[in-house]
XYZ file of C-alpha atoms in Angstrom:
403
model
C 29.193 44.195 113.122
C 31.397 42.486 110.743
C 30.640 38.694 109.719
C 31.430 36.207 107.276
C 29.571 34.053 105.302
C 28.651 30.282 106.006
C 28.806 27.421 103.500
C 25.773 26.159 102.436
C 25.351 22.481 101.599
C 22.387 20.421 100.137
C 22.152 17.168 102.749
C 19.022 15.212 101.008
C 16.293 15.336 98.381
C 13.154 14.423 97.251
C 10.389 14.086 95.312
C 6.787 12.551 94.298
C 6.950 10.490 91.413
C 5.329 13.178 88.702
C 2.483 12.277 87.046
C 0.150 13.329 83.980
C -2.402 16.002 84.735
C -6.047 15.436 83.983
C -8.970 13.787 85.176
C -7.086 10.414 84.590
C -3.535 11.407 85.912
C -2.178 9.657 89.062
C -2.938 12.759 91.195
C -6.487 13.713 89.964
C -8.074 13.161 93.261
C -4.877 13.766 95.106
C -4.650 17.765 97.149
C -1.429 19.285 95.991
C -0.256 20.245 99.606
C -0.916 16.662 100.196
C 1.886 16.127 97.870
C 4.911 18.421 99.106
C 3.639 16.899 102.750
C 4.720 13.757 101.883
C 7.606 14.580 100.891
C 8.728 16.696 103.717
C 8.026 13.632 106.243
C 10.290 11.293 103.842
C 13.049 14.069 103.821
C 12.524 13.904 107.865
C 12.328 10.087 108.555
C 15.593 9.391 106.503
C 17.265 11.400 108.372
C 16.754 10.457 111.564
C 20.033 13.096 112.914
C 18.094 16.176 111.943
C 15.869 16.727 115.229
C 12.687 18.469 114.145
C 13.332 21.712 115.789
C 16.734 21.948 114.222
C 14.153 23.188 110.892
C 14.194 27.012 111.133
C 12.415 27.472 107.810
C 10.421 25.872 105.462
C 10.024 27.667 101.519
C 7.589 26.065 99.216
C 7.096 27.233 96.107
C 3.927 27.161 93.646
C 3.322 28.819 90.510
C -0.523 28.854 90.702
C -1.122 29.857 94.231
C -4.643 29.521 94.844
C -6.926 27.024 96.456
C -4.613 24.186 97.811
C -1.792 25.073 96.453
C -2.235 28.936 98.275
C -2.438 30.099 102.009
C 0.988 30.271 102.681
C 2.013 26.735 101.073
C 5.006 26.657 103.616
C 3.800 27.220 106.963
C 0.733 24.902 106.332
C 2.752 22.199 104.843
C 5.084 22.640 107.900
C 2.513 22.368 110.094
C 0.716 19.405 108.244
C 3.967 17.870 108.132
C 4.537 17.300 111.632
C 7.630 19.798 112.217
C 6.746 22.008 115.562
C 4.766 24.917 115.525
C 7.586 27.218 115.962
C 8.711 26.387 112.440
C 7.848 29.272 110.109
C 7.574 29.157 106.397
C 6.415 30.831 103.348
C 5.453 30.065 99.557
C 7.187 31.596 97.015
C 6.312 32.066 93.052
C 9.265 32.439 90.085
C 7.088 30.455 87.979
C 9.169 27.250 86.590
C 12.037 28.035 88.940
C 9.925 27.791 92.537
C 11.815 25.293 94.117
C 15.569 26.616 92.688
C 14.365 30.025 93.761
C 13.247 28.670 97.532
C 16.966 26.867 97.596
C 18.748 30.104 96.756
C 16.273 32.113 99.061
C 16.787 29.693 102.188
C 20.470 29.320 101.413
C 20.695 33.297 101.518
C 19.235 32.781 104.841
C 21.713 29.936 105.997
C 24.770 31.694 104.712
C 24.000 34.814 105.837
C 23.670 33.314 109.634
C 20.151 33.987 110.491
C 19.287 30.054 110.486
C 20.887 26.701 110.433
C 19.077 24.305 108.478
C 15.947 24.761 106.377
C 13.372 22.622 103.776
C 12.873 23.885 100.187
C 10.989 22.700 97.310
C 7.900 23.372 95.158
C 4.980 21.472 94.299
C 2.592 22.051 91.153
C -0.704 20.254 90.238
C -1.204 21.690 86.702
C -4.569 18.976 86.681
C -6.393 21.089 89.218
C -4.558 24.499 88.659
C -3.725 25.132 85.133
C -1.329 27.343 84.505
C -2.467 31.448 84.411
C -5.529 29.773 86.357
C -7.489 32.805 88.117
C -4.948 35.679 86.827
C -5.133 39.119 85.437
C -2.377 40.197 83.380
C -2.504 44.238 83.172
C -3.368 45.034 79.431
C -0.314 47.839 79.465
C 1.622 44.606 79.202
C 0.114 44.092 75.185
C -1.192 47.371 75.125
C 1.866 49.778 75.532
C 3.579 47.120 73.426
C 6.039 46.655 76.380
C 5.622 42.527 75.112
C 4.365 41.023 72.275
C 1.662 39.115 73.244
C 3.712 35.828 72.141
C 5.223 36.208 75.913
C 2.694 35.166 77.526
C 2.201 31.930 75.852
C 5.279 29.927 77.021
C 4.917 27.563 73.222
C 4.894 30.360 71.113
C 8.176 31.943 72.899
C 10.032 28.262 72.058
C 8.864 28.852 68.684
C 10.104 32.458 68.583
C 13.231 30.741 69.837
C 13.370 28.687 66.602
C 12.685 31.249 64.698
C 16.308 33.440 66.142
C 18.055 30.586 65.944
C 17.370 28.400 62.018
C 20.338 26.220 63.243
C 18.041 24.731 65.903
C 15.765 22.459 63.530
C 12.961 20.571 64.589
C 15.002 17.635 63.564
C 17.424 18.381 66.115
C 14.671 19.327 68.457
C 12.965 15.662 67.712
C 16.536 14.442 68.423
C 16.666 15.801 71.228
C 13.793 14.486 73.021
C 14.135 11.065 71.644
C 17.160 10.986 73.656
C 15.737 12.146 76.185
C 13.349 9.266 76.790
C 16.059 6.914 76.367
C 18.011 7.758 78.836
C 15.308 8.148 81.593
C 14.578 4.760 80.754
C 17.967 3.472 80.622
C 18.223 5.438 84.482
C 15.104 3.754 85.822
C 16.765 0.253 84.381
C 19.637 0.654 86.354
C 17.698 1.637 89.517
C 18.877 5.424 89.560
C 15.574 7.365 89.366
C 14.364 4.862 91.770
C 16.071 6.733 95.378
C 14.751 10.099 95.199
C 11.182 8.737 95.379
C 8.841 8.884 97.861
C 5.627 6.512 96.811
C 2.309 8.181 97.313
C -0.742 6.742 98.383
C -3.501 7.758 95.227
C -7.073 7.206 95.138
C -9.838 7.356 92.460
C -13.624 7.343 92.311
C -13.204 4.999 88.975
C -10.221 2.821 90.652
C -9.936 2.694 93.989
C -6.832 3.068 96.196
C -3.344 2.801 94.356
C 0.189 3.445 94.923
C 1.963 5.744 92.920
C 5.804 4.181 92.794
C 7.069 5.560 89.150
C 6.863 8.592 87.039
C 3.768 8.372 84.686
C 4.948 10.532 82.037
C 7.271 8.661 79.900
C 6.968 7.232 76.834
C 9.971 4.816 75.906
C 10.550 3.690 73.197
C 9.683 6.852 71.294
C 10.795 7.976 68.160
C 12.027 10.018 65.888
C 8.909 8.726 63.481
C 6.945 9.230 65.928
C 7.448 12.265 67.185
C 7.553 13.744 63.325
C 3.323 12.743 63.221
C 2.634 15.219 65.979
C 0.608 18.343 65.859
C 2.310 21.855 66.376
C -0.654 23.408 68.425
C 1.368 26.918 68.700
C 1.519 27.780 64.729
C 0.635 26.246 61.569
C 4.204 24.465 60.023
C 5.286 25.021 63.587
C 8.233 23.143 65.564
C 7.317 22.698 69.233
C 5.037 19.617 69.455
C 4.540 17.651 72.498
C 6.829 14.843 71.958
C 9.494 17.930 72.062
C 8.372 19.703 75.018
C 7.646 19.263 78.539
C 3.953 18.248 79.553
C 1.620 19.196 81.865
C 2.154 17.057 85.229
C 1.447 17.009 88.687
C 4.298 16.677 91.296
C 6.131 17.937 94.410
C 9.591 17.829 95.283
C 11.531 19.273 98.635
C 14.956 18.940 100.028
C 16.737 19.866 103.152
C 19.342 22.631 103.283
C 22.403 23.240 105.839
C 25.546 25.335 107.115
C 28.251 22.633 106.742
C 29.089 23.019 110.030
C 25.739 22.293 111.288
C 25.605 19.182 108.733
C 28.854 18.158 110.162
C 27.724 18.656 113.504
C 24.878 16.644 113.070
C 26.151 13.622 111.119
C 24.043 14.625 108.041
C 24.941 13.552 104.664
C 26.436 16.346 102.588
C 25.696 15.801 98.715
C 26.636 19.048 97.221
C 28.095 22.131 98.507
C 26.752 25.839 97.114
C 28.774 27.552 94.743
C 27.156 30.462 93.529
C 23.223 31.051 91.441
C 22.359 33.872 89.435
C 18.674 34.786 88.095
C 18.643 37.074 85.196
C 15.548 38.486 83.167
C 15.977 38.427 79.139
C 13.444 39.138 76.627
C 9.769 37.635 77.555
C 9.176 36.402 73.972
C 12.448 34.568 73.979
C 12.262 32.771 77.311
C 13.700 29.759 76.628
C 17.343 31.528 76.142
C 17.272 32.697 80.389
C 19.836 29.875 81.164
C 22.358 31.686 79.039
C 22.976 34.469 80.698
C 22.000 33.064 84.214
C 24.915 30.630 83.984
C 27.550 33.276 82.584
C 26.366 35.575 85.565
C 26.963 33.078 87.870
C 29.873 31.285 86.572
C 31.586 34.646 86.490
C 30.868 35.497 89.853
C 32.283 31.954 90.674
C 35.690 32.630 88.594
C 34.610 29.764 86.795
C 34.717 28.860 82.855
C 31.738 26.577 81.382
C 34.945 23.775 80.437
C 34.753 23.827 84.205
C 31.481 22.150 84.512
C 31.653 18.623 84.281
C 27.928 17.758 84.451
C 24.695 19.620 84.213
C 20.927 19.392 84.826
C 19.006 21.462 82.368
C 15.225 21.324 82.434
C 13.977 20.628 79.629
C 10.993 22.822 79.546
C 11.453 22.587 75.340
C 13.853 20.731 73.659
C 14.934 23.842 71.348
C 15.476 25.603 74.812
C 18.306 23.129 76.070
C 19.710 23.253 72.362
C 20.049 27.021 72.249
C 21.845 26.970 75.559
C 24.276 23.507 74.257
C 24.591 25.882 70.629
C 25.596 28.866 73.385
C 28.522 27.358 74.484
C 29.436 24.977 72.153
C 28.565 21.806 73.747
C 27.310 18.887 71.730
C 23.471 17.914 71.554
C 24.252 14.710 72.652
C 27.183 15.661 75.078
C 27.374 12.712 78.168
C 27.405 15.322 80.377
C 24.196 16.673 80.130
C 21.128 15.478 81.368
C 22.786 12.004 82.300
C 18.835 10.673 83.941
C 16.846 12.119 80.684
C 15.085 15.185 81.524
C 11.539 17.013 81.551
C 10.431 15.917 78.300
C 10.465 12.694 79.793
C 9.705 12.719 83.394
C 7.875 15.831 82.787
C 7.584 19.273 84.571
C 5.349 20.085 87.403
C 6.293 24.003 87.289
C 7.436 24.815 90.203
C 8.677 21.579 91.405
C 11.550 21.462 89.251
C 14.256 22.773 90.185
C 14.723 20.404 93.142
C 14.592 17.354 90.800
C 17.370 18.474 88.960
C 19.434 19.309 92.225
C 18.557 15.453 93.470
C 19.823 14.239 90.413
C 22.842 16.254 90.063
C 23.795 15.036 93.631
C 23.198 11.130 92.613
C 25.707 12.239 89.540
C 28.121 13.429 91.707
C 28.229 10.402 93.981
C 28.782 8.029 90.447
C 31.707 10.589 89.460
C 33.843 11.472 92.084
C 36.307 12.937 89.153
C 33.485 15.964 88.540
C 34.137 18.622 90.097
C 31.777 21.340 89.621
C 28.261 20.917 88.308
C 25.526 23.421 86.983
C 21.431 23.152 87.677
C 19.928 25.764 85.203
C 15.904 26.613 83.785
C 14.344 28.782 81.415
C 11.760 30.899 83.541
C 8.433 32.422 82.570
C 7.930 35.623 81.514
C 11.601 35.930 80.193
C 14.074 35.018 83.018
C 16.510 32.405 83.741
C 18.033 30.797 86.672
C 21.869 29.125 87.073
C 22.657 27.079 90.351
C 26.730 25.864 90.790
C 27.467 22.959 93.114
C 31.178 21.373 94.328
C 31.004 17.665 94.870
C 32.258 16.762 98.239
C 33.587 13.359 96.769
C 36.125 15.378 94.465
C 39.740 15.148 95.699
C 39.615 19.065 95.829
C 36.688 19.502 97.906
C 36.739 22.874 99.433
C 39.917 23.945 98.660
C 40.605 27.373 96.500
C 40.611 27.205 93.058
C-alpha cells in the first residue's frame, strides 16, 4: 500500500549536568540508569501536553552495555521512569553517536508511520564502565591486518589524524580548545547552558548528599600556556593531550521526538524539524575525519550546500577532529557559527550521551537566530564512522516551505 512520509520534529531536550569520572566525580556513587531516569521524568513533567501513553517508544543508548548500564537500558528506564507498561524500548550501541543514532532510529520509526511520538537519548558512566570494559575484540581484526592496531585506541587515531593532515598543528589544536572553554563559560554567564539541565540528587560515602546543578568538567580560564605543559599520553612528541581532547565523564541526556502533526495536535513545542542524517564508515585509524563524509552524504541527499548551514554542533571528541572537518570545508577555526556554547572539550563527553546535547543546544541556537535557517549536529564515531544530523528552524521565515 502506498504511503508517504511524516515530518519528524524534535519538541524538547535534556540532559544531566556531566560530570568527571572517578572515584571523586559527581556521579561515583550515582547508577547510570539512575541518570537517563531522571531525565526522562524532567522531559515528561515539562511537558505536561504529552499524556504518558502518547510514548510509543523509548531508545537509549550506551556504549558499555553491561551491569547498569545493560538489560535493555530502554525498557527498564521506561519502566523506572514511570511511563506505562505498554511502553516498549530498547538500548542501542554506535559508540560516541548512541543518542544521535537512537534519534535517527526513532525518527525512522515516526516518519515511517509506525508510531507517533517517542524518547531518545544515551547515557554513559565512563567512572564505573570504562570504555572497552568486559570486551573481546576478535584478533583477525590486528591479525589479518584488516586495522592497524592504532584503531582501537581512539588517541592514537587523533594523532594519526595529525599526522595526514601537518596543517592541523597542535598550536591550532591548543587554540582550539582554549576557545572552547571560553565560550562554555561565556554560555553559562549568560544563563544559556543553564535550561537543558535537569539537577540530580548525588550522594557520597566521604560527603554526604549533594546536588549536582552544573557541569563539573570545565576548566575556565585555561590557556594556551597551560595547555602547552601537558603530557601527550598517546606518543612521545605527541599532539593530543587532555587539555585538547574530550575527557572521561559521566552523564545522560534524552529528548522527546514527534510527527508534526501529532506535536501540533498536542500543543507541544516544536524546536527543530528533521532534515535528513547520514552515518558513514571511513578508515578506523582515522576516525576523527567520519563527520566529513557523513555531512556531504547527508547534505547531498538534502540538496543542500555546506554555505547553507548557518550553525553547527560538532562534538568535540578531539580538537584536531573538529579542525580537520572546519579545514574540509573551508570554514574558519574560530568561525561564530560553530560550537556557539563551547563544546566537549569543555563540558566533556559521556560517549553515548552526546549526541542529544548537541541537538539541545542547536535548538536553543535556533530560538536566538531566527535568521538561520538550516543547522548541522555531526560526531566522529568509534571504530572509523561518522554521523551528520540536518535540522530547519521553525522560527525561520521559510519554515517548511521548498527550497
Amino acid at each position: 500500500m502506498p504511503r508517504s512520509l511524516r515530518e519528524v520534529v524534535f519538541v524538547d531536550g535534556v540532559r544531566t549536568p556531566f560530570g568527571k569520572a572517578g572515584p571523586k566525580g559527581l556521579y561515583a556513587e550515582t547508577r547510570a540508569d539512575d541518570l537517563v531516569i531522571k531525565c526522562i521524568r524532567e522531559l515528561m513533567r515539562r511537558n505536561p501536553n504529552l499524556p504518558p501513553e502518547k510514548v510509543e517508544e523509548v531508545a537509549i543508548a550506551a556504549t558499555t552495555q553491561i551491569g547498569d548500564q545493560g538489560l535493555t537500558l530502554g525498557r527498564t528506564a521506561a519502566l523506572l521512569s514511570g511511563l506505562p507498561k505498554s511502553t516498549p524500548g530498547y538500548s542501542i550501541d554506535r559508540m560516541c553517536a548512541g543518542a544521535m543514532t537512537a534519534v535517527a532510529s526513532t525518527a525512522g520509526q515516526i516518519a515511517f508511520g509506525a508510531i507517533d511520538v517517542a524518547i531518545a537519548g544515551g547515557v554513559e558512566h565512563m567512572g564505573r564502565h570504562p570504555m572497552g570494559e568486559g570486551v573481546d575484540p576478535n584478533p583477525r581484526i590486528v591479525a589479518e591486518q584488516l586495522v592497524d592496531p592504532s584503531a582501537l585506541v581512539m588517541g592514537k587515531t587523533a594523532e594519526n589524524l595529525h599526522d595526514r593532515f601537518p596543517q592541523l598543528t597542535k598550536e591550532r589544536s591548543d587554540a582550539y580548545a582554549v576557545a572552547s572553554q571560553d565560550k562554555l563559560a561565556a554560555a553559562y554567564a549568560e544563563g544559556k547552558i543553564q535550561p537543558d539541565l535537569v539537577s540530580v540528587a548525588t550522594r557520597s560515602a566521604a560527603k554526604g548528599y549533594g546536588l549536582a546543578v552544573q557541569d563539573e568538567p570545565p576548566r575556565p580560564g585555561t590557556t594556551i600556556e597551560d595547555l602547552g605543559a601537558l603530557k601527550a599520553p598517546f606518543r612521545a612528541h605527541g599532539r593530543v593531550t587532555a587539555g585538547n581532547a574530550a575527557g572521561l565523564n559521566d552523564g545522560a541526556t534524552a529528548c522527546v521526538l514527534a510527527a508534526e502533526a501529532t506535536a501540533k495536535e498536542l500543543g507541544l513545542p516544536i524546536k527543530m524539524r528533521l532534515v535528513e542524517f547520514a552515518f558513514v564508515g571511513v578508515e578506523p585509524e582515522v576516525m576523527g575525519i567520519g563527520p566529513v563524509p557523513a555531512a556531504e552524504k547527508a547534505l547531498a541527499k538534502a540538496g543542500l550546500r555546506i554555505e547553507d548551514i548557518g550553525l553547527f554542533e560538532l562534538n568535540e571528541a578531539f580538537a584536531v577532529q573538529v579542525l580537520a572537518f572546519l579545514d574540509h570545508f573551508g570554514i574558519a577555526d574560530d568561525d561564530p557559527r560553530v560550537n556557539p556554547y563551547g563544546g566537549a572539550i569543555a563540558t566533556g563527553h559521556p560517549l553515548a550521551s552526546s549526541g542529544v546535547r548537541l541537538m539541545n543546544q542547536l535548538a536553543a541556537q535556533f530560538a536566538e537566530q531566527p535568521q538561520v535557517r538550516y543547522g548541522m549536529t555531526a560526531m566522529c564515531i568509534g571504530l572509523g564512522m561518522g554521523g551528520a544530523v540536518i535540522w530547519e528552524n521553525p522560527h525561520h521565515a521559510d519554515y517548511g516551505k521548498e527550497g
